Coordinates of C-alpha atoms and ligand atoms in Angstrom, one line a residue:
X15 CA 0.0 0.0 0.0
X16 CA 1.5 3.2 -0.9
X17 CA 0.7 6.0 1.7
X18 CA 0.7 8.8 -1.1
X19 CA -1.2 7.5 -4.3
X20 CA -4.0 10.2 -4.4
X21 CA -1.9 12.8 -5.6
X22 CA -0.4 10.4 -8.7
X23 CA -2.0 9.4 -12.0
X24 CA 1.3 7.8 -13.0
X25 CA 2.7 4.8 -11.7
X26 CA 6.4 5.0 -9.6
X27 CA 9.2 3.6 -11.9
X28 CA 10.0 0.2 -10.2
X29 CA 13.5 1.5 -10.0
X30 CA 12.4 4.9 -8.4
X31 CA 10.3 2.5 -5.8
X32 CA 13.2 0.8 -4.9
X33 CA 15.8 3.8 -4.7
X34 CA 13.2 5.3 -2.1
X35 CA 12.2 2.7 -0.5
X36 CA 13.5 2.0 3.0
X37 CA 11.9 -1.2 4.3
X38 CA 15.2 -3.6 3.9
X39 CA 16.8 -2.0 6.6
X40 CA 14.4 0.4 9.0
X41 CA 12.3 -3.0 9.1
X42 CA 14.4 -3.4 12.6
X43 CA 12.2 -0.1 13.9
X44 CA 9.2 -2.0 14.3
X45 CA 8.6 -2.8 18.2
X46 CA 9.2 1.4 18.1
X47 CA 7.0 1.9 15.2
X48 CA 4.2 -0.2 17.0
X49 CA 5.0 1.2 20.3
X50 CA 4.8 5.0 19.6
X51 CA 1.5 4.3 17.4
X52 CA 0.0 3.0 20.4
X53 CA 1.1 5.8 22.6
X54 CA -0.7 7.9 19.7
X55 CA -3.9 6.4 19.6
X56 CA -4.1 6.2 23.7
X57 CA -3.6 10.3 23.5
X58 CA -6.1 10.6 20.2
X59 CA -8.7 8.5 22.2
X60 CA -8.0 10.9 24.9
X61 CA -8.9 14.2 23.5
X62 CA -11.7 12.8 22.0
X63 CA -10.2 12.8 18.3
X64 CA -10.8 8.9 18.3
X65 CA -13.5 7.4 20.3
X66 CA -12.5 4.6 23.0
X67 CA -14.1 2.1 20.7
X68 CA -11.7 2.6 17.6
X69 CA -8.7 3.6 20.0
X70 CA -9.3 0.1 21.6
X71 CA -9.5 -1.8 18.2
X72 CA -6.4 0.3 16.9
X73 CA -4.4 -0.7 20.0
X74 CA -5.6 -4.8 19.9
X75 CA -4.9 -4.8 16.1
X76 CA -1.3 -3.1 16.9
X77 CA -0.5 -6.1 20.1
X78 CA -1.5 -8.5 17.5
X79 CA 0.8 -7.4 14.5
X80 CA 4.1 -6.7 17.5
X81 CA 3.3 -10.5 18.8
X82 CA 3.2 -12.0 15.0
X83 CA 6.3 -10.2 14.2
X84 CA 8.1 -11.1 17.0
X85 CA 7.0 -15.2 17.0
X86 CA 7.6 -14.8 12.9
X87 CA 3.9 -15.4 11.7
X88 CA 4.1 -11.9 10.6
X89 CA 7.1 -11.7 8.3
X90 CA 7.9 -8.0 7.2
X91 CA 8.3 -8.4 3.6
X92 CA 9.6 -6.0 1.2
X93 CA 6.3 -5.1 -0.4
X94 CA 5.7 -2.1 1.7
X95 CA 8.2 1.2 0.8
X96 CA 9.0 1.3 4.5
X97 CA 8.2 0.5 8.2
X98 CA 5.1 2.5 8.3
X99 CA 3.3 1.6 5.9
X100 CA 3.6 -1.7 6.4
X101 CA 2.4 -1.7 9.5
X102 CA -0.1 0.7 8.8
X103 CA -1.3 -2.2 5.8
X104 CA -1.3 -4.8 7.6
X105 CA -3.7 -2.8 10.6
X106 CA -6.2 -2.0 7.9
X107 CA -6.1 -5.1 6.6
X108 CA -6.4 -6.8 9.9
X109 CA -9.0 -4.5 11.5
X110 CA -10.4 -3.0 8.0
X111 CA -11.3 0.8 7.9
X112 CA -10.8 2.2 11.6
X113 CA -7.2 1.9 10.8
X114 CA -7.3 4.6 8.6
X115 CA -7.6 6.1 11.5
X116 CA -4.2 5.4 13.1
X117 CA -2.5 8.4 11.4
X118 CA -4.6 11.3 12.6
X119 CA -2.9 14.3 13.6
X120 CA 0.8 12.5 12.6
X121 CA 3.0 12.5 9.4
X122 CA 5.9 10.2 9.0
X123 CA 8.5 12.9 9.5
X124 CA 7.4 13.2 13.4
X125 CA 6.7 9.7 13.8
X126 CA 10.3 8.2 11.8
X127 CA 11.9 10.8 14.4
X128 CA 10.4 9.4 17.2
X129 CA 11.2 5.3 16.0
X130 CA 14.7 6.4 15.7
X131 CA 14.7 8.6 19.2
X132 CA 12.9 5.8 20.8
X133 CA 15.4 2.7 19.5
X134 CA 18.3 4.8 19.9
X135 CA 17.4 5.3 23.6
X136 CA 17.2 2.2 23.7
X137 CA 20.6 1.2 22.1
X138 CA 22.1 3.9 24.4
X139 CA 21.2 2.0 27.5
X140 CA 22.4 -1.3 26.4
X141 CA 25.9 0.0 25.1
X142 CA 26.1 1.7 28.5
X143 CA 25.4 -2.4 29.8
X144 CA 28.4 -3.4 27.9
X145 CA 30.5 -1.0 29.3
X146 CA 29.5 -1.6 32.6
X147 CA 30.7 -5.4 32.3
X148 CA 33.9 -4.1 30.8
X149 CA 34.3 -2.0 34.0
X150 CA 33.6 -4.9 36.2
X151 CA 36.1 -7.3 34.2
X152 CA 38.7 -3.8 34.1
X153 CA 38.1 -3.5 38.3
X154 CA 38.1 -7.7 39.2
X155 CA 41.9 -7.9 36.9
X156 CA 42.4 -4.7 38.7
X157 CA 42.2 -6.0 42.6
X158 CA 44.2 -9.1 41.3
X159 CA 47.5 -7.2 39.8
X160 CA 48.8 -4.4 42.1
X161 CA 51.4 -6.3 42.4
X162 CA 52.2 -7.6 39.0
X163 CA 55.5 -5.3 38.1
X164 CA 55.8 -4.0 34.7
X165 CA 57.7 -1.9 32.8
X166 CA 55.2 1.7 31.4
X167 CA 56.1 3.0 27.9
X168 CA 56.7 5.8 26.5
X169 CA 57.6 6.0 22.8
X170 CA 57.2 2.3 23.1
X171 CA 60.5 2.3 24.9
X172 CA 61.0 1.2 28.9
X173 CA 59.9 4.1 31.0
X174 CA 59.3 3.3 34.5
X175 CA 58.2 0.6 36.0
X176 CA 54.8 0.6 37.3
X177 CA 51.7 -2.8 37.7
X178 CA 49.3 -4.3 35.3
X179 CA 46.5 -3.0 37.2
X180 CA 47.9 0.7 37.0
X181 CA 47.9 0.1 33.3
X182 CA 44.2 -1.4 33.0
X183 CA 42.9 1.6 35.4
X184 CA 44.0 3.7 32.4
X185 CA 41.5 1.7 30.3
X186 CA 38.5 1.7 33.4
X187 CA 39.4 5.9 33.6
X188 CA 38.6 5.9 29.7
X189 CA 35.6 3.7 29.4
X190 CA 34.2 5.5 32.7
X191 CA 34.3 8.6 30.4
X192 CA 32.7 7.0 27.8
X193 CA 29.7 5.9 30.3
X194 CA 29.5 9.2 31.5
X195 CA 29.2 10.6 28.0
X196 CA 25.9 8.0 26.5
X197 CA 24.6 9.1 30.5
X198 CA 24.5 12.5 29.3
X199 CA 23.7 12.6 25.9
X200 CA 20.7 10.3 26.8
X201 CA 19.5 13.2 28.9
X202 CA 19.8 15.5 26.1
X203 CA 17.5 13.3 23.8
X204 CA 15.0 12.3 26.1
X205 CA 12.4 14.2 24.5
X206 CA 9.6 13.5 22.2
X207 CA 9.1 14.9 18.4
X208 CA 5.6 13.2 18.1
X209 CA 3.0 16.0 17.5
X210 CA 5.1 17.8 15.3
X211 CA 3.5 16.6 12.5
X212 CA 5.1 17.2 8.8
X213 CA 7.1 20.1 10.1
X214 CA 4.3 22.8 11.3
X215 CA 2.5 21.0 14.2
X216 CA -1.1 20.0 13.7
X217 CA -4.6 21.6 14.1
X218 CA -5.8 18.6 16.2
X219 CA -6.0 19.3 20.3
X220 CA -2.8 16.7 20.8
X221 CA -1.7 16.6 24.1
X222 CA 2.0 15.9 23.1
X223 CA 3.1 15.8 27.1
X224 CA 0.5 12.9 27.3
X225 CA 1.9 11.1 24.5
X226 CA 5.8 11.4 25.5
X227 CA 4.9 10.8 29.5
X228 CA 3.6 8.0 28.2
X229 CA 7.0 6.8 26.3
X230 CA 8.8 7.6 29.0
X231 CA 10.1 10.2 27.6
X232 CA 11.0 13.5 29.9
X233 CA 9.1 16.0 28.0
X234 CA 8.6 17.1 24.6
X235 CA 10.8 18.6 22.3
X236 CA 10.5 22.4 22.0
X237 CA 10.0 23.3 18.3
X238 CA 8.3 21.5 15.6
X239 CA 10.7 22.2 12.5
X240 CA 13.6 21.1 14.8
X241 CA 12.2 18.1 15.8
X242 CA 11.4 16.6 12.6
X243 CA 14.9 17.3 11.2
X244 CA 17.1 17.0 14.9
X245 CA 19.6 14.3 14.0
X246 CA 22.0 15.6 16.9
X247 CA 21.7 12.7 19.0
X248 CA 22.5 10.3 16.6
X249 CA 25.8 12.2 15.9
X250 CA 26.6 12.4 19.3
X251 CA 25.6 8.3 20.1
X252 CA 28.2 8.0 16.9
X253 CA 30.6 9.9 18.4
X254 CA 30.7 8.7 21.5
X255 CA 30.8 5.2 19.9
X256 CA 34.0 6.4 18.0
X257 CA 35.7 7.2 21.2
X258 CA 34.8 3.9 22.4
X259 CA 35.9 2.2 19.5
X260 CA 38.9 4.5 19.6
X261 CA 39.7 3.4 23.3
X262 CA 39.0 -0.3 22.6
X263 CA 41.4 -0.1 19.6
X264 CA 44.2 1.2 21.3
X265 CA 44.1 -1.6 24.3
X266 CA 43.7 -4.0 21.4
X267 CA 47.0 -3.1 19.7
X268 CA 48.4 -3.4 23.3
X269 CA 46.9 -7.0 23.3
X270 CA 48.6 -7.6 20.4
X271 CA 52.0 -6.4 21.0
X272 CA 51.8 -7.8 24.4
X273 CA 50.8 -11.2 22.8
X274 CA 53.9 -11.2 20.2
X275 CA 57.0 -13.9 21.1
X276 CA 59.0 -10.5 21.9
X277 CA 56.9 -9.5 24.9
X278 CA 54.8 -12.6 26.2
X279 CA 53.1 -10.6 28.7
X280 CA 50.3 -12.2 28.1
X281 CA 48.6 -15.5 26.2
X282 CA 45.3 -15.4 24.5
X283 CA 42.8 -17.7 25.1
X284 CA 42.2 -20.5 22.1
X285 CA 39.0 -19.1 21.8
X286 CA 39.8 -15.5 21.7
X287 CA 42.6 -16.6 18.4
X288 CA 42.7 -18.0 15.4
X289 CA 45.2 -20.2 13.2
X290 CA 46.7 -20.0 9.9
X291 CA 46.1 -22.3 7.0
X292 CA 49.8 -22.5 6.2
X293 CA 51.9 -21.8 9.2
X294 CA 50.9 -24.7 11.8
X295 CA 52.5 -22.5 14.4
X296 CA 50.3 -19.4 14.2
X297 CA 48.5 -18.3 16.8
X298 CA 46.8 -15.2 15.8
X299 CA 45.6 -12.0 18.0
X300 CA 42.2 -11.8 14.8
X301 CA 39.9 -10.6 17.2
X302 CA 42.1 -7.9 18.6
X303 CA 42.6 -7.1 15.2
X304 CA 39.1 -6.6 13.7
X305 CA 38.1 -4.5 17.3
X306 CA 41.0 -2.3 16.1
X307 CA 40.1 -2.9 12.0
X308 CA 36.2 -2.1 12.7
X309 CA 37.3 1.3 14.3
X310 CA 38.0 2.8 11.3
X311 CA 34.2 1.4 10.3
X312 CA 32.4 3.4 12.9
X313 CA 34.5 6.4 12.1
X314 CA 33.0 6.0 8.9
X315 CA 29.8 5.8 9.7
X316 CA 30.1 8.9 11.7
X317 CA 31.9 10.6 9.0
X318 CA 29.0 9.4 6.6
X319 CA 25.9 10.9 8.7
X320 CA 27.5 14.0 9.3
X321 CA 28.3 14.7 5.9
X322 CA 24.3 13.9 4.7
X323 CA 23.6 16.4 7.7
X324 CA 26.0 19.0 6.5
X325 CA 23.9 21.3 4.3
X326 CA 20.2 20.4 5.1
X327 CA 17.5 22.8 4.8
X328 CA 15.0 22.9 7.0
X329 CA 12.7 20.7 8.0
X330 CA 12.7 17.3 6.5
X331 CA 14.5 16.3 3.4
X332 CA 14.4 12.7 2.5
X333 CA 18.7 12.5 2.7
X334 CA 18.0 12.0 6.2
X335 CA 16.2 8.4 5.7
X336 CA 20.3 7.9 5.0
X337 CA 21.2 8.4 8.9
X338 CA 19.7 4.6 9.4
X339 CA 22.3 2.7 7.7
X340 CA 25.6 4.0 9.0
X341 CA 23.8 4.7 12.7
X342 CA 22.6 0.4 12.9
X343 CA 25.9 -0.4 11.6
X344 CA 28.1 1.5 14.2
X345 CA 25.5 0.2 16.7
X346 CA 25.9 -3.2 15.9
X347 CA 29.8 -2.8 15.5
X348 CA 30.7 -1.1 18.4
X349 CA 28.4 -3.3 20.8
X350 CA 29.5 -6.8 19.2
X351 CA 33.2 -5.0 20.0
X352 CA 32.3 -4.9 23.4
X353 CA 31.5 -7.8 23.8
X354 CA 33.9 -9.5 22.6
X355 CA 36.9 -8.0 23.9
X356 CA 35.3 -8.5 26.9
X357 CA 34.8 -12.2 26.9
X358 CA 38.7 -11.9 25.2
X359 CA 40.2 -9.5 28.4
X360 CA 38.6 -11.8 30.9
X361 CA 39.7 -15.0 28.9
X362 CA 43.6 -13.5 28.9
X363 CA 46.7 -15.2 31.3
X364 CA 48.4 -12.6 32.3
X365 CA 52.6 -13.7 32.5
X366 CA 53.8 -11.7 35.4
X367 CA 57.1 -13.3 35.4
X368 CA 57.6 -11.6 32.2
X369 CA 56.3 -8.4 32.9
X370 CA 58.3 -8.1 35.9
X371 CA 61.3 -9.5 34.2
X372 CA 60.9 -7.3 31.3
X373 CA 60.4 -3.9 34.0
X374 CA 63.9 -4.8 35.7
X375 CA 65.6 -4.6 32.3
X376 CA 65.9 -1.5 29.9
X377 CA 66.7 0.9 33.2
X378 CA 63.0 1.6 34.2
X379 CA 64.2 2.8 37.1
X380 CA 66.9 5.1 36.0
X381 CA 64.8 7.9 37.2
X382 CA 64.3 6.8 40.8
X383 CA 68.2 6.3 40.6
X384 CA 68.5 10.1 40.1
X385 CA 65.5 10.7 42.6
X386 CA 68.2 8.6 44.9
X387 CA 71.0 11.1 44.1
X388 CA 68.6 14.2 44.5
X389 CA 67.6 12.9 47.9
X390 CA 71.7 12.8 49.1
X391 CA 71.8 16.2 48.1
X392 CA 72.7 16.8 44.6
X393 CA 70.6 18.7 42.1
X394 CA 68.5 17.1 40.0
X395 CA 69.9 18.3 36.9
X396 CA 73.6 17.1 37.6
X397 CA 71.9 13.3 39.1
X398 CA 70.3 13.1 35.2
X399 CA 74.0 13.8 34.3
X400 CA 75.2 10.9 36.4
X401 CA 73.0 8.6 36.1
X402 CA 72.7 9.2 32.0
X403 CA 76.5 8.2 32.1
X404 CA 75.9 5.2 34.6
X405 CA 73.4 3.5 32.0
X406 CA 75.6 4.2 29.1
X407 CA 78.5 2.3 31.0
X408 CA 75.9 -0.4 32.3
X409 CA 75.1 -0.5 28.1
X410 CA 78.7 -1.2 27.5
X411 CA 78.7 -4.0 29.8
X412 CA 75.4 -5.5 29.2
X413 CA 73.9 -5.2 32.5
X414 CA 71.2 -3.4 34.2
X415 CA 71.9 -0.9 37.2
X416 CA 71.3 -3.4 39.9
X417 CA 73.8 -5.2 39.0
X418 CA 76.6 -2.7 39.4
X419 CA 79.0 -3.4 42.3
X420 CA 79.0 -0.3 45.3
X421 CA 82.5 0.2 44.2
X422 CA 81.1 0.9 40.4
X423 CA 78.7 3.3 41.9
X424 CA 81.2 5.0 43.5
X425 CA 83.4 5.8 40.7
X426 CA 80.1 7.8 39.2
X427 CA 79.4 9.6 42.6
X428 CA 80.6 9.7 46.1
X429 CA 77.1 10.1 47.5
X430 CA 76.3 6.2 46.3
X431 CA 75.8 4.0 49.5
X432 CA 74.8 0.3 49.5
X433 CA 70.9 1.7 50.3
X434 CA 70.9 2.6 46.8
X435 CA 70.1 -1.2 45.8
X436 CA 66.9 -0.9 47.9
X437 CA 66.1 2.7 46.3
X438 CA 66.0 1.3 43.0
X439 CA 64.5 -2.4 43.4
X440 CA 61.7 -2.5 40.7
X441 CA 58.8 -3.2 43.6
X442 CA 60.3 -0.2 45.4
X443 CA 60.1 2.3 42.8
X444 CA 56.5 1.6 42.8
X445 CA 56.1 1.3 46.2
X446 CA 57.2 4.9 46.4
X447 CA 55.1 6.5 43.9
X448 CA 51.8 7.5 45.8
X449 CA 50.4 10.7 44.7
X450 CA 47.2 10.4 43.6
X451 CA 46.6 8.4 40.3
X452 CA 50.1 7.1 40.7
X453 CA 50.7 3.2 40.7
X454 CA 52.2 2.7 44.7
X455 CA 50.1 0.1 46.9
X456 CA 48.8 3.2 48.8
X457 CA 47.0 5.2 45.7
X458 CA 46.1 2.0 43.9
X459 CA 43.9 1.5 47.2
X460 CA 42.0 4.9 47.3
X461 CA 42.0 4.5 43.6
X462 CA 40.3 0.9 43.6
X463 CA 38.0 1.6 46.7
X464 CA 36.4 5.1 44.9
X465 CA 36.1 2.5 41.8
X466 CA 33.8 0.2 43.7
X467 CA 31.7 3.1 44.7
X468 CA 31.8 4.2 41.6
X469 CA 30.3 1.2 40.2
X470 CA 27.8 0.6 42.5
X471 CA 26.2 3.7 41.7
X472 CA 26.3 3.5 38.0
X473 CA 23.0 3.2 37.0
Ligands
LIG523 N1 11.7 6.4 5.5 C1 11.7 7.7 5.8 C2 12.9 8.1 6.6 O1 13.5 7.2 7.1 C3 10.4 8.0 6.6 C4 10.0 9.4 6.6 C5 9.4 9.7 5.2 N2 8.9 11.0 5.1 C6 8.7 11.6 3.9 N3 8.2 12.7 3.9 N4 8.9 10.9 2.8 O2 13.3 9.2 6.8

């Protein structure tokens, strides 16, 4: 059923129908599309626009069409040019002429902005879910590695040493952000288009409060041009999935380099890795890899709806049935990359004998060697000197500080004593860094105990 015929004496060329036609892929908005038409009906019925009797019939033909969808006796076919209609079809057909009725006071540019308000809210909530269990899995590998020494990067060159769970509470502080930023941009769309009609509002009594109290909605959007043609959230949801792809891409290139024969930090699990058809010996970080490939996807999609956006007059123009597309894709990417690198993280061993190892070579603690220096009284800029000249003799003789005898030491400074083993012991130069955000035992506990309250309010 086409929802426009009247005007037309000519049929639409079947290639033209198809070009327009959205049904293949804003079929998915259906539960919404069924949902907000009831909300619409109980608010017609009302204000007296529809009388119980046909609001009642509307809403029973509606449960029955959003109960044979979902068991499959309904299947959406492509027959219909999109979403709408075909429900609106299949009503008529089901409950004959009273649902004509069902678009009263509504045009398809108020009520497609409210399906994709409505399943985006939706979607907002459960991505927030899936970084809630990532936080979980970040906090539990947290608790069990303050103590697993490794060497921090810079450059991708030894730095100082510092733990594993210093390292992953980078990772909790950036997907805490990323929480925080669906939380509010959820607040900022919370707010219902329906009753804007084609672009001007309507001329029946709606009661538009009714309609988005009843959606759960906190209010209704302020301006009827603006609501039919608002696709802000959506580039803010794509956004903030970009950041989150962004942030689950970097850890997974850590994954991977940490998973390389060079650094065996760590070992994926068999199920987290796959094998080569020629190389028997491969082991193969592919699911790290496609988090990180997919990224590049998402930032795609992003790019893709703001660039339809870009340019719009006002109110509706039919470019923006192209914000579904690139919007379920970077939904579906980014939450099947959650996921899964959350089953992978929590499925990863974790070789601290490595990582500490690998943090008491490459002078990690070269700095705390100055710090030593500075502490006996000599400035900090001549302790750099010293100690820069100490590692490039240690270099020569292919050792690492430690292992300098107190008589070695002493030909680089007079101030060395034999304390200055303890003062640079790899578990020591940890042990002393305790500002706040720093990896020492006694910040990693403020840090980890403001993390459980943190997560037991998230909401
Ligand atoms: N399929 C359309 C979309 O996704 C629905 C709105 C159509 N409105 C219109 N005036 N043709 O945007």
């Amino acid at each position: 059923m086409k929802l426009w015929g009247g005007r037309f004496t000519g049929e639409t060329d079947r290639l033209v129908y198809d070009f327009n036609a959205s049904i293949s892929f804003d079929r998915r908005l259906y539960r919404q599309d069924i949902t907000g038409s009831m909300a619409h009906v109980t608010m017609l019925a009302k204000q007296g626009i529809l009388t119980q009797e046909e609001c009642d019939t509307i809403l029973a033909g509606l449960e029955g069409i959003l109960k044979d969808i979902d068991s499959g006796v309904l299947e959406i076919d492509g027959s219909a040019e999109d979403i709408h209609s075909f429900v609106e079809s299949v009503l008529t057909e089901r409950i004959g002429e009273c649902g004509k009725k069902l678009h009263t006071g509504r045009s398809r540019n108020d009520q497609v902005a409210l399906d994709m308000r409505l399943y985006t809210r939706d979607e907002v909530i459960e991505t927030g879910n899936c970084i809630k269990d990532l936080l979980v899995t970040l906090q539990r590998l947290m608790r069990e590695n303050t103590e697993t020494f490794m060497p921090g990067f810079t450059h991708l060159q030894k730095a100082q040493p510092l733990t594993l769970a210093h390292h992953l509470g980078a990772y909790f502080e950036m997907f805490l952000r990323d929480y925080s930023r669906l939380s509010d941009l959820y607040e900022r769309m919370n707010y219902c288009p329906l009753g804007a009609g084609a672009l001007a509002g309507t001329t029946y009594p709606l009661d538009r409060a009714y309609v988005a109290k009843l959606l759960g909605f906190e209010g209704e959007t302020r301006n009827s041009m603006d609501s039919v043609s608002d696709r802000d959230y959506l580039v803010e949801f794509l956004s903030a999935l970009s950041l989150i792809m962004m942030h689950l891409s970097r850890f997974c290139e850590e994954i991977i380099i940490w998973n390389t024969d060079e650094y065996r930090f760590i070992e994926l699990d068999d199920a987290y890795s796959t094998g080569s058809s020629i190389m028997p010996q491969k082991k193969n970080p592919d699911i790290a890899e496609l988090i990180r490939g997919k990224t590049g996807r998402v930032y795609g999609d992003l790019m893709s709806l703001l660039t339809t956006l870009k340019g719009l007059p006002l109110a509706y123009n039919k470019d923006m049935q192209e914000d579904k597309e690139p919007a379920f894709d970077a939904i579906d990417t980014a939450k099947n990359s959650l996921v899964l690198f959350n089953g992978m993280l929590n499925a990863i061993r974790f070789n601290s004998e490595r990582m500490e190892s690998s943090a008491a070579r490459g002078f990690t603690n070269a700095t705390d060697a100055a710090d030593y220096l500075v502490r006996k009284g000599m400035p900090f800029r001549d302790a750099h000197e010293v100690i820069g000249r100490l590692v490039v003799y240690c270099i020569g003789k292919g050792v690492a500080l430690d292992d300098l005898s107190p008589k070695e030491f002493k030909n680089f400074s007079e101030l060395f004593d034999t304390d200055i083993y303890d003062a640079i012991a790899v578990k020591n130069c940890v042990a002393k860094r305790n500002t706040a955000g720093a990896p020492g035992p006694g910040a990693m506990k403020r840090y980890l105990d403001s993390n459980d309250i943190i997560l037991s309010k998230l909401n």
